[in-house]
């Protein structure tokens, strides 16, 4: 395949590009910054990779078989009103651009597949409910962001196979939520965060990359698909496993204020959770490499 990827320079995108490149697919990195992308994907290691800034996205998308759309301002930061606006706008702007470029591509060079990211924040938060792809959307800020983000992707031509991946909290080395949680953990000899009762719908980085890869290559992957491991855990358990893996039994709860100091209002991503099941992925026969958080954390920290 020839695949154009937005957000390719990010935590998930980097790994996806490595995987696609290793499997001999042609990758086009759609970025805002060529110099940044060149550092991440040096020609020596990634011969043949195309890096394109926005004025060249059109040429890249035309002639690609597929587009993966991952771009957006990171949400785990301090949320000023401006940042909140940018969290939403950055996603809608890039998605809208990608969709317009796909829809505007002449037949024959129009990509046939769009895999677009969204998040489990779509469902809102709850300590008691269980959500899957058929559940309605929540009514908080992140749910609104996800709804509008998805609605923008849904404007793609009907003859394009669209997979919307509602991604959970991605656990991996060198990035994502875990990288931010570990220092806190060290500081507080860490116990649960907040009440500890919140649900934490996580997925290992390898699994989310595999799921996106499947969505690209398997025509049955269509519509909304939750990108979460089959066994979400309460935050207290997540922290206990993290403590065990780090050789730090968890006793003292990490106070909300500490998490908020690191993540700002974006801490709500971790502090207000939801229990989300990957019903569609299971129906599609997707094999999770890391179904249990214990094994995921162990591999990541080893
Ligand atoms: P990252 O934050 O690591 O990377 C996102 C990429 O988006 C960046 O590399 C950057 O690419 C681009 N970007 C950043 N800011 C902006 C902006 N203001 N406007 C346009 N583009 C921007 O994201 P992840 O890899 O962690 O996640 C990928 C997608 O999946 C994101 O949209 C995220 O919301 C979603 N997701 C991730 C989860 C996670 O746990 N990681 C959980 C749920 C959803 P460049 O500089 O090259 O343009």
mmCIF file of C-alpha atoms and ligand atoms in Angstrom:
data_model
loop_
_atom_site.group_PDB
_atom_site.id
_atom_site.type_symbol
_atom_site.label_atom_id
_atom_site.label_comp_id
_atom_site.label_asym_id
_atom_site.label_seq_id
_atom_site.Cartn_x
_atom_site.Cartn_y
_atom_site.Cartn_z
ATOM 1 C CA UNK A 1 0.000 0.000 0.000
ATOM 2 C CA UNK A 2 0.886 3.650 -0.289
ATOM 3 C CA UNK A 3 -0.243 5.245 2.979
ATOM 4 C CA UNK A 4 -0.343 8.931 3.913
ATOM 5 C CA UNK A 5 -0.221 9.509 7.674
ATOM 6 C CA UNK A 6 -1.033 12.694 9.621
ATOM 7 C CA UNK A 7 0.298 12.832 13.196
ATOM 8 C CA UNK A 8 2.976 10.399 11.970
ATOM 9 C CA UNK A 9 5.588 12.073 14.164
ATOM 10 C CA UNK A 10 3.591 11.375 17.356
ATOM 11 C CA UNK A 11 3.620 8.601 19.951
ATOM 12 C CA UNK A 12 1.369 6.210 17.977
ATOM 13 C CA UNK A 13 2.238 7.500 14.496
ATOM 14 C CA UNK A 14 5.977 6.890 14.846
ATOM 15 C CA UNK A 15 5.438 3.245 15.681
ATOM 16 C CA UNK A 16 2.862 2.805 12.931
ATOM 17 C CA UNK A 17 5.216 4.284 10.328
ATOM 18 C CA UNK A 18 8.033 1.978 11.479
ATOM 19 C CA UNK A 19 5.716 -1.004 11.113
ATOM 20 C CA UNK A 20 4.422 0.019 7.672
ATOM 21 C CA UNK A 21 7.947 0.734 6.476
ATOM 22 C CA UNK A 22 9.255 -2.589 7.783
ATOM 23 C CA UNK A 23 6.471 -4.357 5.871
ATOM 24 C CA UNK A 24 7.494 -2.592 2.652
ATOM 25 C CA UNK A 25 4.515 -0.297 2.335
ATOM 26 C CA UNK A 26 5.230 3.193 0.966
ATOM 27 C CA UNK A 27 4.721 5.841 3.634
ATOM 28 C CA UNK A 28 4.031 9.530 3.180
ATOM 29 C CA UNK A 29 4.454 11.535 6.371
ATOM 30 C CA UNK A 30 2.077 14.506 6.415
ATOM 31 C CA UNK A 31 3.473 16.961 8.949
ATOM 32 C CA UNK A 32 3.554 20.611 9.918
ATOM 33 C CA UNK A 33 7.332 20.469 10.238
ATOM 34 C CA UNK A 34 9.622 18.787 7.752
ATOM 35 C CA UNK A 35 12.714 19.334 9.908
ATOM 36 C CA UNK A 36 11.093 17.639 12.899
ATOM 37 C CA UNK A 37 9.911 14.717 10.763
ATOM 38 C CA UNK A 38 13.343 14.329 9.174
ATOM 39 C CA UNK A 39 14.894 13.883 12.605
ATOM 40 C CA UNK A 40 12.348 11.229 13.511
ATOM 41 C CA UNK A 41 12.538 9.417 10.180
ATOM 42 C CA UNK A 42 16.144 9.781 8.926
ATOM 43 C CA UNK A 43 16.555 8.737 5.266
ATOM 44 C CA UNK A 44 19.225 6.237 6.195
ATOM 45 C CA UNK A 45 16.794 4.265 8.324
ATOM 46 C CA UNK A 46 13.710 5.036 6.249
ATOM 47 C CA UNK A 47 14.808 5.091 2.614
ATOM 48 C CA UNK A 48 12.017 6.052 0.236
ATOM 49 C CA UNK A 49 9.841 7.684 2.866
ATOM 50 C CA UNK A 50 8.190 10.907 1.690
ATOM 51 C CA UNK A 51 7.918 13.823 4.120
ATOM 52 C CA UNK A 52 5.464 16.547 3.186
ATOM 53 C CA UNK A 53 4.451 19.852 4.738
ATOM 54 C CA UNK A 54 0.914 21.131 4.316
ATOM 55 C CA UNK A 55 1.267 22.667 0.851
ATOM 56 C CA UNK A 56 2.254 19.218 -0.461
ATOM 57 C CA UNK A 57 -0.395 17.134 1.340
ATOM 58 C CA UNK A 58 -2.638 17.219 -1.727
ATOM 59 C CA UNK A 59 -0.016 15.578 -3.961
ATOM 60 C CA UNK A 60 0.643 12.960 -1.275
ATOM 61 C CA UNK A 61 -2.986 12.083 -0.687
ATOM 62 C CA UNK A 62 -3.664 11.812 -4.399
ATOM 63 C CA UNK A 63 -2.161 8.503 -5.376
ATOM 64 C CA UNK A 64 -2.200 7.044 -1.864
ATOM 65 C CA UNK A 65 -4.347 3.946 -1.378
ATOM 66 C CA UNK A 66 -5.060 4.887 2.209
ATOM 67 C CA UNK A 67 -4.833 7.716 4.728
ATOM 68 C CA UNK A 68 -4.337 7.380 8.486
ATOM 69 C CA UNK A 69 -5.351 10.490 10.412
ATOM 70 C CA UNK A 70 -3.799 10.844 13.874
ATOM 71 C CA UNK A 71 -2.998 14.553 14.192
ATOM 72 C CA UNK A 72 -4.113 16.752 17.063
ATOM 73 C CA UNK A 73 -2.790 18.950 19.862
ATOM 74 C CA UNK A 74 -1.934 16.677 22.823
ATOM 75 C CA UNK A 75 -4.766 16.726 25.366
ATOM 76 C CA UNK A 76 -2.812 15.889 28.508
ATOM 77 C CA UNK A 77 -1.705 19.443 29.164
ATOM 78 C CA UNK A 78 -3.009 22.348 31.170
ATOM 79 C CA UNK A 79 -6.356 23.393 29.712
ATOM 80 C CA UNK A 80 -6.615 27.152 29.369
ATOM 81 C CA UNK A 81 -9.640 28.308 27.347
ATOM 82 C CA UNK A 82 -7.294 28.799 24.375
ATOM 83 C CA UNK A 83 -5.835 25.309 24.738
ATOM 84 C CA UNK A 84 -9.325 23.803 24.956
ATOM 85 C CA UNK A 85 -10.275 25.529 21.757
ATOM 86 C CA UNK A 86 -7.094 24.315 20.074
ATOM 87 C CA UNK A 87 -7.594 20.719 21.275
ATOM 88 C CA UNK A 88 -10.830 20.656 19.305
ATOM 89 C CA UNK A 89 -9.891 22.906 16.403
ATOM 90 C CA UNK A 90 -6.573 21.210 15.635
ATOM 91 C CA UNK A 91 -8.366 17.874 15.193
ATOM 92 C CA UNK A 92 -11.239 19.252 13.168
ATOM 93 C CA UNK A 93 -8.963 21.348 10.978
ATOM 94 C CA UNK A 94 -6.629 18.496 10.023
ATOM 95 C CA UNK A 95 -9.465 15.974 9.618
ATOM 96 C CA UNK A 96 -11.438 18.407 7.491
ATOM 97 C CA UNK A 97 -8.423 19.068 5.296
ATOM 98 C CA UNK A 98 -7.754 15.359 4.852
ATOM 99 C CA UNK A 99 -11.399 14.657 3.996
ATOM 100 C CA UNK A 100 -11.559 17.548 1.489
ATOM 101 C CA UNK A 101 -8.358 16.344 -0.175
ATOM 102 C CA UNK A 102 -9.658 12.776 -0.416
ATOM 103 C CA UNK A 103 -13.072 13.865 -1.702
ATOM 104 C CA UNK A 104 -11.446 16.263 -4.176
ATOM 105 C CA UNK A 105 -9.047 13.661 -5.588
ATOM 106 C CA UNK A 106 -9.847 12.660 -9.144
ATOM 107 C CA UNK A 107 -11.137 9.129 -9.513
ATOM 108 C CA UNK A 108 -8.290 6.747 -10.169
ATOM 109 C CA UNK A 109 -5.976 8.484 -7.689
ATOM 110 C CA UNK A 110 -8.485 8.764 -4.833
ATOM 111 C CA UNK A 111 -7.572 6.877 -1.638
ATOM 112 C CA UNK A 112 -10.042 4.089 -0.934
ATOM 113 C CA UNK A 113 -9.437 3.849 2.811
ATOM 114 C CA UNK A 114 -9.462 6.352 5.687
ATOM 115 C CA UNK A 115 -8.526 5.252 9.196
ATOM 116 C CA UNK A 116 -9.212 8.154 11.511
ATOM 117 C CA UNK A 117 -8.472 8.457 15.221
ATOM 118 C CA UNK A 118 -10.978 9.430 17.862
ATOM 119 C CA UNK A 119 -11.047 8.582 21.571
ATOM 120 C CA UNK A 120 -12.963 6.723 24.277
ATOM 121 C CA UNK A 121 -13.700 10.166 25.700
ATOM 122 C CA UNK A 122 -16.626 9.954 23.245
ATOM 123 C CA UNK A 123 -18.595 8.020 25.882
ATOM 124 C CA UNK A 124 -18.169 10.515 28.712
ATOM 125 C CA UNK A 125 -17.119 9.171 32.106
ATOM 126 C CA UNK A 126 -18.765 6.767 34.530
ATOM 127 C CA UNK A 127 -17.717 4.498 37.390
ATOM 128 C CA UNK A 128 -20.636 2.116 36.843
ATOM 129 C CA UNK A 129 -21.575 1.935 33.158
ATOM 130 C CA UNK A 130 -20.014 -0.322 30.534
ATOM 131 C CA UNK A 131 -19.605 1.157 27.061
ATOM 132 C CA UNK A 132 -19.104 -0.383 23.653
ATOM 133 C CA UNK A 133 -19.489 0.890 20.103
ATOM 134 C CA UNK A 134 -23.308 0.926 20.360
ATOM 135 C CA UNK A 135 -23.322 3.188 23.437
ATOM 136 C CA UNK A 136 -24.411 6.799 23.114
ATOM 137 C CA UNK A 137 -22.024 9.706 23.504
ATOM 138 C CA UNK A 138 -21.476 11.450 26.833
ATOM 139 C CA UNK A 139 -22.092 15.088 27.588
ATOM 140 C CA UNK A 140 -18.782 16.499 28.749
ATOM 141 C CA UNK A 141 -16.186 18.505 26.868
ATOM 142 C CA UNK A 142 -14.141 15.560 25.564
ATOM 143 C CA UNK A 143 -17.283 13.783 24.369
ATOM 144 C CA UNK A 144 -18.148 16.886 22.368
ATOM 145 C CA UNK A 145 -14.632 17.026 20.893
ATOM 146 C CA UNK A 146 -14.864 13.376 19.826
ATOM 147 C CA UNK A 147 -18.341 13.769 18.330
ATOM 148 C CA UNK A 148 -17.296 16.718 16.191
ATOM 149 C CA UNK A 149 -14.016 15.035 15.258
ATOM 150 C CA UNK A 150 -15.900 11.915 14.114
ATOM 151 C CA UNK A 151 -18.598 13.940 12.334
ATOM 152 C CA UNK A 152 -15.849 15.641 10.313
ATOM 153 C CA UNK A 153 -14.338 12.303 9.262
ATOM 154 C CA UNK A 154 -17.810 10.999 8.368
ATOM 155 C CA UNK A 155 -17.973 13.625 5.616
ATOM 156 C CA UNK A 156 -15.630 11.495 3.527
ATOM 157 C CA UNK A 157 -17.181 10.114 0.311
ATOM 158 C CA UNK A 158 -19.286 7.038 0.878
ATOM 159 C CA UNK A 159 -17.150 4.958 -1.495
ATOM 160 C CA UNK A 160 -14.172 5.411 0.846
ATOM 161 C CA UNK A 161 -13.936 2.705 3.534
ATOM 162 C CA UNK A 162 -13.852 4.638 6.808
ATOM 163 C CA UNK A 163 -12.679 3.122 10.100
ATOM 164 C CA UNK A 164 -13.036 5.354 13.157
ATOM 165 C CA UNK A 165 -10.853 4.064 15.968
ATOM 166 C CA UNK A 166 -11.973 5.187 19.443
ATOM 167 C CA UNK A 167 -8.619 4.900 21.172
ATOM 168 C CA UNK A 168 -8.178 4.242 24.897
ATOM 169 C CA UNK A 169 -5.205 5.356 27.010
ATOM 170 C CA UNK A 170 -2.198 4.037 25.105
ATOM 171 C CA UNK A 171 0.532 2.460 27.225
ATOM 172 C CA UNK A 172 4.013 2.328 25.763
ATOM 173 C CA UNK A 173 7.633 3.183 26.396
ATOM 174 C CA UNK A 174 8.756 6.789 25.982
ATOM 175 C CA UNK A 175 5.479 8.587 25.740
ATOM 176 C CA UNK A 176 1.784 8.772 26.419
ATOM 177 C CA UNK A 177 0.135 8.774 29.818
ATOM 178 C CA UNK A 178 2.490 6.276 31.439
ATOM 179 C CA UNK A 179 5.562 8.462 30.886
ATOM 180 C CA UNK A 180 3.760 11.207 32.803
ATOM 181 C CA UNK A 181 2.472 8.945 35.557
ATOM 182 C CA UNK A 182 5.775 7.274 36.404
ATOM 183 C CA UNK A 183 7.552 10.337 37.874
ATOM 184 C CA UNK A 184 4.499 11.011 40.062
ATOM 185 C CA UNK A 185 4.626 7.472 41.173
ATOM 186 C CA UNK A 186 8.253 7.774 42.149
ATOM 187 C CA UNK A 187 7.510 10.959 44.059
ATOM 188 C CA UNK A 188 4.587 9.601 46.082
ATOM 189 C CA UNK A 189 5.700 5.969 46.294
ATOM 190 C CA UNK A 190 2.477 5.858 44.441
ATOM 191 C CA UNK A 191 -0.866 4.485 45.246
ATOM 192 C CA UNK A 192 -4.080 5.049 43.392
ATOM 193 C CA UNK A 193 -4.767 8.345 41.711
ATOM 194 C CA UNK A 194 -7.784 10.191 43.029
ATOM 195 C CA UNK A 195 -10.341 7.747 44.455
ATOM 196 C CA UNK A 196 -8.864 4.856 42.491
ATOM 197 C CA UNK A 197 -12.365 3.680 41.566
ATOM 198 C CA UNK A 198 -12.325 5.267 38.102
ATOM 199 C CA UNK A 199 -12.145 2.933 35.145
ATOM 200 C CA UNK A 200 -9.033 2.980 33.039
ATOM 201 C CA UNK A 201 -9.527 1.735 29.477
ATOM 202 C CA UNK A 202 -6.006 1.191 28.305
ATOM 203 C CA UNK A 203 -4.349 -0.453 25.295
ATOM 204 C CA UNK A 204 -0.738 -1.415 24.685
ATOM 205 C CA UNK A 205 1.014 0.593 21.962
ATOM 206 C CA UNK A 206 1.740 -2.587 19.949
ATOM 207 C CA UNK A 207 -1.948 -3.494 19.969
ATOM 208 C CA UNK A 208 -3.221 -0.096 18.852
ATOM 209 C CA UNK A 209 -0.641 -0.091 16.052
ATOM 210 C CA UNK A 210 -1.726 -3.613 15.037
ATOM 211 C CA UNK A 211 -5.377 -2.595 15.123
ATOM 212 C CA UNK A 212 -4.742 0.413 12.872
ATOM 213 C CA UNK A 213 -2.687 -1.835 10.593
ATOM 214 C CA UNK A 214 -5.556 -4.347 10.399
ATOM 215 C CA UNK A 215 -7.992 -1.524 9.686
ATOM 216 C CA UNK A 216 -5.793 -0.531 6.751
ATOM 217 C CA UNK A 217 -5.406 -3.970 5.288
ATOM 218 C CA UNK A 218 -8.615 -5.852 6.163
ATOM 219 C CA UNK A 219 -11.764 -4.718 4.299
ATOM 220 C CA UNK A 220 -14.017 -5.925 7.142
ATOM 221 C CA UNK A 221 -12.788 -3.118 9.377
ATOM 222 C CA UNK A 222 -15.392 -0.452 8.798
ATOM 223 C CA UNK A 223 -17.217 2.066 10.972
ATOM 224 C CA UNK A 224 -16.536 2.652 14.663
ATOM 225 C CA UNK A 225 -14.080 0.290 16.371
ATOM 226 C CA UNK A 226 -12.977 0.737 19.975
ATOM 227 C CA UNK A 227 -9.207 0.623 20.372
ATOM 228 C CA UNK A 228 -9.066 -0.661 23.935
ATOM 229 C CA UNK A 229 -7.813 -3.864 25.551
ATOM 230 C CA UNK A 230 -10.491 -6.430 26.479
ATOM 231 C CA UNK A 231 -9.819 -6.002 30.211
ATOM 232 C CA UNK A 232 -10.082 -2.426 31.406
ATOM 233 C CA UNK A 233 -9.145 -2.010 35.072
ATOM 234 C CA UNK A 234 -9.961 0.378 37.863
ATOM 235 C CA UNK A 235 -7.257 2.961 38.371
ATOM 236 C CA UNK A 236 -6.368 1.494 41.771
ATOM 237 C CA UNK A 237 -5.483 -1.793 40.084
ATOM 238 C CA UNK A 238 -3.551 -0.068 37.339
ATOM 239 C CA UNK A 239 -1.514 1.709 40.025
ATOM 240 C CA UNK A 240 -1.002 -1.491 41.979
ATOM 241 C CA UNK A 241 0.372 -3.236 38.898
ATOM 242 C CA UNK A 242 2.545 -0.240 38.151
ATOM 243 C CA UNK A 243 3.829 -0.288 41.748
ATOM 244 C CA UNK A 244 4.579 -4.015 41.585
ATOM 245 C CA UNK A 245 6.390 -3.728 38.282
ATOM 246 C CA UNK A 246 8.476 -0.866 39.656
ATOM 247 C CA UNK A 247 9.196 -2.669 42.903
ATOM 248 C CA UNK A 248 7.246 -0.023 44.816
ATOM 249 C CA UNK A 249 4.295 -1.451 46.640
ATOM 250 C CA UNK A 250 1.567 1.126 46.427
ATOM 251 C CA UNK A 251 0.354 2.544 49.706
ATOM 252 C CA UNK A 252 -0.112 6.280 49.636
ATOM 253 C CA UNK A 253 -2.661 7.511 47.161
ATOM 254 C CA UNK A 254 -1.270 10.046 44.743
ATOM 255 C CA UNK A 255 -3.398 13.096 45.419
ATOM 256 C CA UNK A 256 -5.489 14.610 42.625
ATOM 257 C CA UNK A 257 -3.643 17.893 42.986
ATOM 258 C CA UNK A 258 -0.327 16.237 42.116
ATOM 259 C CA UNK A 259 -1.727 14.716 38.949
ATOM 260 C CA UNK A 260 -3.344 18.014 38.091
ATOM 261 C CA UNK A 261 0.003 19.748 38.612
ATOM 262 C CA UNK A 262 1.488 17.516 35.923
ATOM 263 C CA UNK A 263 -1.461 17.182 33.584
ATOM 264 C CA UNK A 264 -3.535 20.274 34.365
ATOM 265 C CA UNK A 265 -7.243 19.918 33.662
ATOM 266 C CA UNK A 266 -6.109 17.312 31.145
ATOM 267 C CA UNK A 267 -5.788 15.079 34.226
ATOM 268 C CA UNK A 268 -9.501 14.441 33.737
ATOM 269 C CA UNK A 269 -8.454 12.014 31.013
ATOM 270 C CA UNK A 270 -7.061 9.807 33.755
ATOM 271 C CA UNK A 271 -9.114 10.948 36.762
ATOM 272 C CA UNK A 272 -12.551 10.631 35.123
ATOM 273 C CA UNK A 273 -12.490 7.294 33.376
ATOM 274 C CA UNK A 274 -14.834 5.030 31.528
ATOM 275 C CA UNK A 275 -15.081 1.263 31.094
ATOM 276 C CA UNK A 276 -14.956 0.606 27.366
ATOM 277 C CA UNK A 277 -15.015 -2.832 25.745
ATOM 278 C CA UNK A 278 -13.626 -3.689 22.285
ATOM 279 C CA UNK A 279 -16.742 -5.520 21.064
ATOM 280 C CA UNK A 280 -16.161 -4.865 17.354
ATOM 281 C CA UNK A 281 -12.459 -5.810 17.439
ATOM 282 C CA UNK A 282 -13.397 -9.098 19.079
ATOM 283 C CA UNK A 283 -16.132 -9.760 16.515
ATOM 284 C CA UNK A 284 -13.584 -9.056 13.799
ATOM 285 C CA UNK A 285 -11.284 -11.668 15.335
ATOM 286 C CA UNK A 286 -8.574 -9.196 16.349
ATOM 287 C CA UNK A 287 -5.931 -10.891 18.496
ATOM 288 C CA UNK A 288 -4.656 -8.753 21.368
ATOM 289 C CA UNK A 289 -1.008 -9.304 22.175
ATOM 290 C CA UNK A 290 -1.563 -7.764 25.628
ATOM 291 C CA UNK A 291 -5.067 -8.462 26.980
ATOM 292 C CA UNK A 292 -3.987 -8.006 30.624
ATOM 293 C CA UNK A 293 -2.601 -4.773 32.053
ATOM 294 C CA UNK A 294 -0.133 -6.658 34.238
ATOM 295 C CA UNK A 295 1.666 -8.111 31.208
ATOM 296 C CA UNK A 296 1.476 -4.849 29.310
ATOM 297 C CA UNK A 297 3.116 -2.907 32.139
ATOM 298 C CA UNK A 298 5.720 -5.577 32.763
ATOM 299 C CA UNK A 299 6.896 -5.542 29.148
ATOM 300 C CA UNK A 300 6.903 -1.772 29.001
ATOM 301 C CA UNK A 301 8.944 -1.329 32.170
ATOM 302 C CA UNK A 302 11.352 -4.211 31.504
HETATM 303 P P1 LIG B 1 0.803 12.817 19.793
HETATM 304 O O1 LIG B 1 0.395 13.943 20.653
HETATM 305 O O2 LIG B 1 2.000 12.058 20.163
HETATM 306 O O3 LIG B 1 1.018 13.272 18.268
HETATM 307 C C1 LIG B 1 0.072 13.928 17.553
HETATM 308 C C2 LIG B 1 0.664 14.566 16.307
HETATM 309 O O4 LIG B 1 -0.277 15.544 15.891
HETATM 310 C C3 LIG B 1 1.970 15.296 16.481
HETATM 311 O O5 LIG B 1 3.052 14.465 16.224
HETATM 312 C C4 LIG B 1 1.870 16.459 15.499
HETATM 313 O O6 LIG B 1 2.410 16.108 14.211
HETATM 314 C C5 LIG B 1 0.375 16.668 15.329
HETATM 315 N N1 LIG B 1 -0.060 17.881 16.030
HETATM 316 C C6 LIG B 1 0.247 18.280 17.298
HETATM 317 N N2 LIG B 1 -0.316 19.456 17.581
HETATM 318 C C7 LIG B 1 -1.013 19.821 16.475
HETATM 319 C C8 LIG B 1 -1.796 20.953 16.130
HETATM 320 N N3 LIG B 1 -1.997 21.964 16.997
HETATM 321 N N4 LIG B 1 -2.341 20.993 14.904
HETATM 322 C C9 LIG B 1 -2.148 19.991 14.021
HETATM 323 N N5 LIG B 1 -1.411 18.908 14.272
HETATM 324 C C10 LIG B 1 -0.855 18.821 15.497
HETATM 325 O O7 LIG B 1 -0.502 11.883 19.670
HETATM 326 P P2 LIG B 1 -0.616 10.315 19.895
HETATM 327 O O8 LIG B 1 0.265 9.613 18.944
HETATM 328 O O9 LIG B 1 -0.542 10.013 21.340
HETATM 329 O O10 LIG B 1 -2.133 10.079 19.451
HETATM 330 C C11 LIG B 1 -2.537 10.125 18.089
HETATM 331 C C12 LIG B 1 -4.010 10.491 18.041
HETATM 332 O O11 LIG B 1 -4.750 9.533 18.794
HETATM 333 C C13 LIG B 1 -4.287 11.857 18.667
HETATM 334 O O12 LIG B 1 -5.203 12.557 17.869
HETATM 335 C C14 LIG B 1 -4.879 11.538 20.015
HETATM 336 O O13 LIG B 1 -5.836 12.471 20.456
HETATM 337 C C15 LIG B 1 -5.538 10.182 19.752
HETATM 338 N N6 LIG B 1 -5.580 9.421 21.010
HETATM 339 C C16 LIG B 1 -4.420 9.113 21.660
HETATM 340 C C17 LIG B 1 -4.437 8.461 22.890
HETATM 341 C C18 LIG B 1 -3.186 8.137 23.631
HETATM 342 O O14 LIG B 1 -3.272 7.585 24.751
HETATM 343 N N7 LIG B 1 -1.998 8.397 23.098
HETATM 344 C C19 LIG B 1 -5.722 8.100 23.508
HETATM 345 C C20 LIG B 1 -6.887 8.449 22.734
HETATM 346 C C21 LIG B 1 -6.797 9.092 21.526
HETATM 347 P P3 LIG B 1 3.312 17.135 13.330
HETATM 348 O O15 LIG B 1 4.051 17.993 14.292
HETATM 349 O O16 LIG B 1 4.181 16.216 12.547
HETATM 350 O O17 LIG B 1 2.355 17.899 12.482
#
